[in-house]
Tab-separated table of C-alpha atoms in Angstrom:
chain	number	residue	atom	x	y	z
A	121	MET	CA	-84.786	-143.396	-100.780
A	122	LYS	CA	-85.227	-143.331	-104.528
A	123	PRO	CA	-82.106	-142.239	-106.438
A	124	PHE	CA	-82.459	-138.842	-108.013
A	125	ARG	CA	-82.748	-139.268	-111.731
A	126	LEU	CA	-82.605	-136.283	-114.009
A	127	PRO	CA	-85.185	-136.836	-116.780
A	128	LEU	CA	-83.752	-134.044	-118.876
A	129	ILE	CA	-81.214	-136.145	-120.796
A	130	PRO	CA	-83.694	-138.819	-121.969
A	131	LEU	CA	-86.106	-136.050	-122.890
A	132	VAL	CA	-83.451	-134.213	-124.912
A	133	LEU	CA	-82.415	-137.461	-126.626
A	134	ARG	CA	-85.989	-138.325	-127.489
A	135	VAL	CA	-86.828	-134.879	-128.858
A	136	ALA	CA	-83.516	-134.641	-130.728
A	137	LEU	CA	-84.033	-138.045	-132.320
A	138	GLY	CA	-87.582	-137.112	-133.297
A	139	ALA	CA	-86.414	-133.809	-134.745
A	140	VAL	CA	-83.670	-135.514	-136.766
A	141	PHE	CA	-86.154	-137.893	-138.342
A	142	ILE	CA	-88.638	-135.114	-139.110
A	143	TYR	CA	-85.778	-133.098	-140.615
A	144	ALA	CA	-84.835	-136.121	-142.713
A	145	ALA	CA	-88.404	-136.787	-143.833
A	146	VAL	CA	-89.453	-133.337	-145.036
A	147	PRO	CA	-87.114	-132.966	-148.077
A	148	LYS	CA	-87.894	-136.539	-149.098
A	149	ILE	CA	-91.633	-135.854	-148.996
A	150	ALA	CA	-91.069	-132.650	-150.947
A	151	ASP	CA	-89.038	-134.375	-153.682
A	152	PRO	CA	-89.942	-138.070	-153.860
A	153	VAL	CA	-88.418	-138.456	-157.333
A	154	ALA	CA	-85.003	-137.411	-156.084
A	155	PHE	CA	-85.345	-139.743	-153.114
A	156	ALA	CA	-86.410	-142.590	-155.411
A	157	GLY	CA	-83.171	-141.918	-157.285
A	158	SER	CA	-81.204	-142.152	-154.062
A	159	VAL	CA	-82.887	-145.457	-153.249
A	160	ALA	CA	-82.283	-146.751	-156.784
A	161	ALA	CA	-78.621	-145.802	-156.556
A	162	TYR	CA	-78.146	-148.458	-153.869
A	163	ARG	CA	-79.030	-151.074	-156.504
A	164	ILE	CA	-80.922	-153.190	-153.995
A	165	LEU	CA	-84.552	-152.719	-155.006
A	166	PRO	CA	-86.135	-153.066	-158.437
A	167	TYR	CA	-87.341	-149.941	-160.251
A	168	PHE	CA	-90.914	-149.680	-158.938
A	169	TRP	CA	-89.939	-150.667	-155.406
A	170	SER	CA	-87.522	-147.743	-155.256
A	171	TYR	CA	-90.505	-145.473	-155.862
A	172	LEU	CA	-92.706	-147.277	-153.358
A	173	THR	CA	-89.988	-147.016	-150.716
A	174	ALA	CA	-89.507	-143.339	-151.559
A	175	ALA	CA	-93.243	-142.805	-151.171
A	176	VAL	CA	-93.729	-144.581	-147.845
A	177	LEU	CA	-90.437	-144.337	-145.930
A	178	PRO	CA	-90.455	-140.537	-145.407
A	179	PHE	CA	-93.954	-140.707	-143.906
A	180	LEU	CA	-92.818	-143.461	-141.581
A	181	GLU	CA	-89.887	-141.274	-140.504
A	182	LEU	CA	-92.184	-138.283	-140.081
A	183	ILE	CA	-94.805	-140.112	-138.003
A	184	CYS	CA	-92.168	-141.729	-135.769
A	185	GLY	CA	-90.421	-138.375	-135.347
A	186	VAL	CA	-93.680	-136.699	-134.317
A	187	LEU	CA	-94.482	-139.538	-131.892
A	188	LEU	CA	-91.076	-139.194	-130.236
A	189	ILE	CA	-91.374	-135.440	-129.893
A	190	CYS	CA	-94.922	-135.665	-128.534
A	191	GLY	CA	-93.972	-138.444	-126.133
A	192	PHE	CA	-96.866	-140.559	-127.396
A	193	ARG	CA	-96.295	-144.277	-128.156
A	194	VAL	CA	-92.599	-143.636	-127.686
A	195	LYS	CA	-91.603	-147.278	-127.418
A	196	SER	CA	-93.210	-148.221	-130.743
A	197	GLY	CA	-91.876	-145.121	-132.488
A	198	ALA	CA	-88.369	-145.676	-131.148
A	199	LEU	CA	-88.447	-149.361	-132.088
A	200	ILE	CA	-89.385	-148.480	-135.674
A	201	ILE	CA	-86.640	-145.854	-135.789
A	202	GLY	CA	-84.174	-148.400	-134.461
A	203	MET	CA	-85.217	-150.941	-137.090
A	204	LEU	CA	-85.003	-148.296	-139.813
A	205	ASN	CA	-81.507	-147.405	-138.631
A	206	LEU	CA	-80.467	-151.045	-138.849
A	207	VAL	CA	-81.863	-151.289	-142.385
A	208	PHE	CA	-80.081	-148.063	-143.383
A	209	MET	CA	-76.830	-149.345	-141.904
A	210	ALA	CA	-77.129	-152.647	-143.764
A	211	ALA	CA	-77.788	-150.795	-147.036
A	212	LEU	CA	-74.855	-148.447	-146.446
A	213	ALA	CA	-72.538	-151.309	-145.551
A	214	SER	CA	-73.619	-153.153	-148.684
A	215	ALA	CA	-72.952	-150.023	-150.796
A	216	MET	CA	-69.502	-149.707	-149.214
A	217	ILE	CA	-68.676	-153.368	-149.824
A	218	ARG	CA	-69.758	-153.094	-153.470
A	219	GLY	CA	-67.714	-149.904	-153.869
A	220	LEU	CA	-70.681	-147.795	-154.974
A	221	ASP	CA	-69.858	-144.132	-155.312
A	222	ILE	CA	-73.235	-142.772	-154.211
A	223	ASP	CA	-74.747	-140.197	-151.933
A	224	CYS	CA	-76.375	-141.755	-148.868
A	225	GLY	CA	-79.665	-139.958	-149.604
A	226	CYS	CA	-80.207	-139.448	-145.894
A	227	PHE	CA	-81.125	-135.793	-145.635
A	228	ARG	CA	-80.787	-133.238	-148.421
A	229	MET	CA	-81.414	-134.459	-151.934
A	230	GLU	CA	-78.967	-132.038	-153.515
A	231	GLY	CA	-75.550	-130.647	-152.810
A	232	ALA	CA	-72.378	-132.352	-151.699
A	233	LYS	CA	-72.348	-136.119	-151.395
A	234	THR	CA	-72.319	-137.738	-147.979
A	235	ALA	CA	-70.019	-140.736	-148.098
A	236	PRO	CA	-71.530	-144.059	-146.950
A	237	TRP	CA	-69.040	-144.428	-144.086
A	238	VAL	CA	-69.955	-140.983	-142.708
A	239	ALA	CA	-73.637	-141.905	-142.914
A	240	LEU	CA	-72.904	-145.242	-141.267
A	241	LEU	CA	-71.172	-143.481	-138.400
A	242	ARG	CA	-74.089	-141.078	-138.059
A	243	ASP	CA	-76.592	-143.941	-138.038
A	244	THR	CA	-74.583	-145.632	-135.282
A	245	VAL	CA	-75.045	-142.508	-133.168
A	246	PHE	CA	-78.785	-142.477	-133.928
A	247	LEU	CA	-79.008	-146.141	-133.016
A	248	ALA	CA	-77.285	-145.456	-129.695
A	249	MET	CA	-79.717	-142.605	-129.064
A	250	THR	CA	-82.631	-144.934	-129.859
A	251	ALA	CA	-81.282	-147.529	-127.463
A	252	ALA	CA	-81.011	-144.894	-124.732
A	253	VAL	CA	-84.585	-143.720	-125.344
A	254	LEU	CA	-85.863	-147.305	-125.214
A	255	ARG	CA	-83.902	-148.021	-122.046
A	256	TYR	CA	-85.324	-144.970	-120.323
A	257	GLU	CA	-88.844	-145.938	-121.397
A	258	ARG	CA	-88.293	-149.400	-119.931
A	259	LEU	CA	-87.002	-147.979	-116.663
A	260	ARG	CA	-89.904	-145.569	-116.498
A	261	ALA	CA	-92.443	-148.313	-117.129
A	262	GLY	CA	-90.853	-150.831	-114.831
B	1111	MET	CA	-95.353	-166.607	-126.887
B	1112	LEU	CA	-95.614	-162.840	-126.930
B	1113	SER	CA	-96.619	-161.173	-123.688
B	1114	LYS	CA	-99.607	-158.831	-123.703
B	1115	ASN	CA	-97.319	-155.811	-123.560
B	1116	TRP	CA	-95.262	-156.931	-126.544
B	1117	LEU	CA	-98.363	-157.822	-128.502
B	1118	LYS	CA	-99.598	-154.289	-127.906
B	1119	ILE	CA	-96.305	-152.857	-129.190
B	1120	VAL	CA	-96.340	-155.091	-132.267
B	1121	LEU	CA	-99.891	-153.957	-133.032
B	1122	GLU	CA	-98.888	-150.332	-132.561
B	1123	ILE	CA	-95.921	-150.759	-134.889
B	1124	ALA	CA	-98.157	-152.392	-137.489
B	1125	ALA	CA	-100.630	-149.511	-137.180
B	1126	ILE	CA	-97.865	-146.904	-137.596
B	1127	VAL	CA	-96.427	-148.677	-140.651
B	1128	PHE	CA	-99.898	-149.091	-142.150
B	1129	THR	CA	-100.744	-145.412	-141.594
B	1130	SER	CA	-97.432	-144.345	-143.181
B	1131	ALA	CA	-98.081	-146.595	-146.168
B	1132	VAL	CA	-101.581	-145.209	-146.645
B	1133	PHE	CA	-100.378	-141.592	-146.397
B	1134	GLY	CA	-97.329	-142.206	-148.589
B	1135	ILE	CA	-99.180	-144.071	-151.310
B	1136	PHE	CA	-102.042	-141.566	-151.367
B	1137	TRP	CA	-99.682	-138.558	-151.374
B	1138	ASN	CA	-97.618	-139.998	-154.242
B	1139	ARG	CA	-100.380	-141.822	-156.098
B	1140	THR	CA	-99.707	-140.160	-159.482
B	1141	LEU	CA	-95.977	-140.698	-159.229
B	1142	LEU	CA	-96.441	-144.336	-158.258
B	1143	ALA	CA	-98.899	-144.899	-161.097
B	1144	ASP	CA	-96.350	-143.409	-163.540
B	1145	ALA	CA	-93.580	-145.531	-162.082
B	1146	TRP	CA	-95.748	-148.630	-162.377
B	1147	ARG	CA	-96.263	-147.891	-166.081
B	1148	GLY	CA	-92.559	-147.075	-166.502
B	1149	ALA	CA	-93.283	-143.504	-167.564
B	1150	PRO	CA	-90.769	-140.716	-166.878
B	1151	ALA	CA	-91.067	-139.013	-163.534
B	1152	GLY	CA	-93.690	-136.309	-163.969
B	1153	GLN	CA	-92.483	-134.064	-161.192
B	1154	THR	CA	-89.221	-133.226	-162.910
B	1155	ALA	CA	-90.847	-132.361	-166.227
B	1156	PRO	CA	-91.904	-128.806	-165.284
B	1157	ALA	CA	-88.319	-128.048	-164.309
B	1158	ALA	CA	-87.133	-129.293	-167.667
B	1159	GLN	CA	-89.616	-127.059	-169.419
B	1160	GLN	CA	-88.536	-123.915	-167.609
B	1161	ALA	CA	-85.876	-123.040	-170.117
B	1162	GLU	CA	-85.078	-124.060	-173.642
B	1163	ALA	CA	-81.481	-124.734	-172.693
B	1164	LEU	CA	-82.455	-127.658	-170.501
B	1165	PRO	CA	-82.393	-131.134	-171.977
B	1166	MET	CA	-85.785	-132.812	-172.103
B	1167	PRO	CA	-86.452	-135.997	-170.151
B	1168	ILE	CA	-86.989	-139.189	-172.082
B	1169	ALA	CA	-88.611	-142.419	-170.907
B	1170	LEU	CA	-87.232	-145.934	-170.900
B	1171	VAL	CA	-89.472	-147.052	-173.768
B	1172	GLN	CA	-88.211	-144.343	-176.095
B	1173	VAL	CA	-84.615	-144.852	-175.004
B	1174	LYS	CA	-84.890	-148.555	-175.817
B	1175	GLU	CA	-86.409	-147.843	-179.235
B	1176	LEU	CA	-83.749	-145.284	-180.143
B	1177	HIS	CA	-81.010	-147.536	-178.757
B	1178	ASP	CA	-82.163	-150.570	-180.734
B	1179	SER	CA	-82.644	-148.649	-183.959
B	1180	GLY	CA	-79.270	-146.951	-183.595
B	1181	GLN	CA	-80.885	-143.531	-183.939
B	1182	ALA	CA	-79.373	-142.118	-180.773
B	1183	VAL	CA	-75.999	-141.878	-179.124
B	1184	LEU	CA	-76.171	-142.875	-175.487
B	1185	VAL	CA	-73.701	-140.978	-173.358
B	1186	ASP	CA	-72.747	-142.121	-169.870
B	1187	ALA	CA	-72.116	-139.094	-167.665
B	1188	ARG	CA	-70.657	-141.072	-164.747
B	1189	SER	CA	-67.008	-141.514	-163.925
B	1190	GLY	CA	-64.785	-143.656	-166.118
B	1191	ALA	CA	-64.456	-146.205	-163.320
B	1192	SER	CA	-68.233	-146.552	-162.976
B	1193	PHE	CA	-68.525	-146.858	-166.754
B	1194	ALA	CA	-65.925	-149.632	-166.769
B	1195	LYS	CA	-67.839	-151.537	-164.105
B	1196	GLU	CA	-71.161	-151.452	-165.920
B	1197	HIS	CA	-72.851	-149.372	-168.583
B	1198	ILE	CA	-75.663	-149.563	-171.119
B	1199	SER	CA	-74.494	-151.641	-174.056
B	1200	GLY	CA	-73.325	-149.427	-176.868
B	1201	ALA	CA	-73.084	-146.311	-174.711
B	1202	ARG	CA	-70.001	-144.146	-174.749
B	1203	SER	CA	-68.329	-142.640	-171.741
B	1204	PHE	CA	-68.217	-138.893	-171.308
B	1205	PRO	CA	-67.844	-138.132	-167.596
B	1206	LEU	CA	-69.298	-134.819	-166.518
B	1207	GLU	CA	-65.961	-133.971	-164.912
B	1208	GLU	CA	-64.204	-134.312	-168.271
B	1209	ALA	CA	-66.901	-132.342	-170.100
B	1210	THR	CA	-66.648	-129.547	-167.529
B	1211	ARG	CA	-62.879	-129.339	-168.068
B	1212	GLN	CA	-63.318	-128.800	-171.799
B	1213	GLN	CA	-64.098	-125.284	-172.989
B	1214	THR	CA	-66.658	-126.630	-175.462
B	1215	PRO	CA	-67.403	-130.300	-174.838
B	1216	GLN	CA	-67.148	-132.333	-178.003
B	1217	LEU	CA	-68.292	-135.879	-178.629
B	1218	GLN	CA	-65.821	-137.218	-181.156
B	1219	GLY	CA	-67.496	-138.400	-184.353
B	1220	VAL	CA	-70.979	-137.285	-183.320
B	1221	ALA	CA	-72.771	-134.765	-185.530
B	1222	LYS	CA	-74.313	-131.722	-183.918
B	1223	ASP	CA	-77.774	-132.725	-185.117
B	1224	ALA	CA	-77.529	-136.281	-183.763
B	1225	VAL	CA	-79.906	-137.430	-181.031
B	1226	ILE	CA	-77.952	-137.654	-177.805
B	1227	ILE	CA	-79.256	-139.297	-174.653
B	1228	ALA	CA	-77.304	-138.625	-171.492
B	1229	TYR	CA	-77.750	-140.877	-168.502
B	1230	CYS	CA	-76.153	-141.571	-165.153
B	1231	ASN	CA	-77.071	-143.448	-162.016
B	1232	GLY	CA	-80.764	-142.803	-161.599
B	1233	PHE	CA	-83.156	-140.043	-160.741
B	1234	SER	CA	-81.224	-138.043	-158.184
B	1235	CYS	CA	-78.069	-138.199	-160.241
B	1236	HIS	CA	-77.600	-134.727	-161.642
B	1237	ASP	CA	-74.567	-135.536	-163.789
B	1238	SER	CA	-76.653	-136.439	-166.844
B	1239	MET	CA	-78.681	-133.223	-166.608
B	1240	GLU	CA	-75.516	-131.137	-166.204
B	1241	LEU	CA	-73.831	-132.928	-169.092
B	1242	GLY	CA	-76.953	-132.409	-171.205
B	1243	LYS	CA	-76.847	-128.683	-170.488
B	1244	LEU	CA	-73.181	-128.492	-171.442
B	1245	LEU	CA	-73.825	-130.372	-174.691
B	1246	ILE	CA	-76.703	-128.049	-175.605
B	1247	LYS	CA	-74.448	-125.086	-174.883
B	1248	ALA	CA	-71.804	-126.672	-177.114
B	1249	GLY	CA	-74.276	-126.685	-180.008
B	1250	TYR	CA	-75.815	-130.158	-179.924
B	1251	ALA	CA	-79.421	-129.751	-181.006
B	1252	SER	CA	-81.222	-132.857	-179.737
B	1253	VAL	CA	-80.106	-133.674	-176.240
B	1254	TYR	CA	-82.242	-135.742	-173.911
B	1255	VAL	CA	-81.779	-137.030	-170.398
B	1256	PHE	CA	-82.747	-140.577	-169.532
B	1257	GLU	CA	-83.997	-139.959	-166.008
B	1258	GLY	CA	-84.126	-143.557	-164.843
B	1259	GLY	CA	-80.571	-144.055	-166.047
B	1260	LEU	CA	-78.671	-147.260	-165.571
B	1261	PRO	CA	-80.791	-148.598	-162.641
B	1262	GLU	CA	-84.034	-148.448	-164.636
B	1263	TRP	CA	-82.368	-149.896	-167.739
B	1264	ARG	CA	-80.852	-152.743	-165.745
B	1265	ASP	CA	-84.073	-153.463	-163.851
B	1266	ALA	CA	-85.928	-153.715	-167.148
B	1267	GLY	CA	-83.547	-156.523	-168.074
B	1268	TYR	CA	-81.958	-154.647	-170.973
B	1269	PRO	CA	-78.368	-155.331	-171.947
B	1270	THR	CA	-75.486	-153.831	-170.048
B	1271	THR	CA	-71.778	-154.286	-170.491
B	1272	GLY	CA	-69.002	-154.251	-167.927
B	1273	GLY	CA	-67.480	-156.136	-165.081
B	1274	ALA	CA	-70.220	-155.728	-162.476
B	1275	PRO	CA	-71.325	-159.016	-160.896
């Protein structure tokens, strides 16, 4: 007899992860200049590349978020989100090591700063959620 | 060698990234063209024009000219610690926090009709804009905000001073 597996939790994780990334993408698409500033504040990319990243990254987040919510090409969407999370975590860790006093630039572009270590913690949770989504997809496929 | 399934996923990922790039570049084409030329960010200009009390944005090229000719006073709106680490050569420190504490912020030895350029840590950094507003309120007539701030200055290879590696 097949073990009873409740698909609700993977579904909730997938939709929640998708929603988070859509929520993160919308203000960045609305104000790319502010997001370019957030990217520039990390002091990793040269001037123009900060703009290019600010132009493309939010759309990548948006498309992956929509894919996860729709349940279409979930594995690819989740893999991109996982890779993005790893890149964000590396950037945050680098900002922490260099002692940069910056906002993470993760969600809102204005208001109170989010410290890099808080953002790093949050990204760890998102990465765990991504791993769970990918694992479920693998189980489902296999 | 990649299995068929993994190849499919890699292709899908490439397609998603490509689509995002196309959308993102098309959506922000004007902004990217401006950034490529090093012009000030056009989308913040309307906000700066909404009220006379807002400092006007100024581009890197003009900042460099005014800096080199000594016609402007560059004011760093970041914290003293950040200023000590690295700042635009010749700039003076006036952290927003300190300016906010003062009833009427005063830049010692700077005439009210002098050209003042406030900057901080890039485009989303609001400290320079806030400092600019305070300086205008305090009676300084020509206050500008260098939107690209220290990151744009540094990336252009212009001189900075401080202990940053």
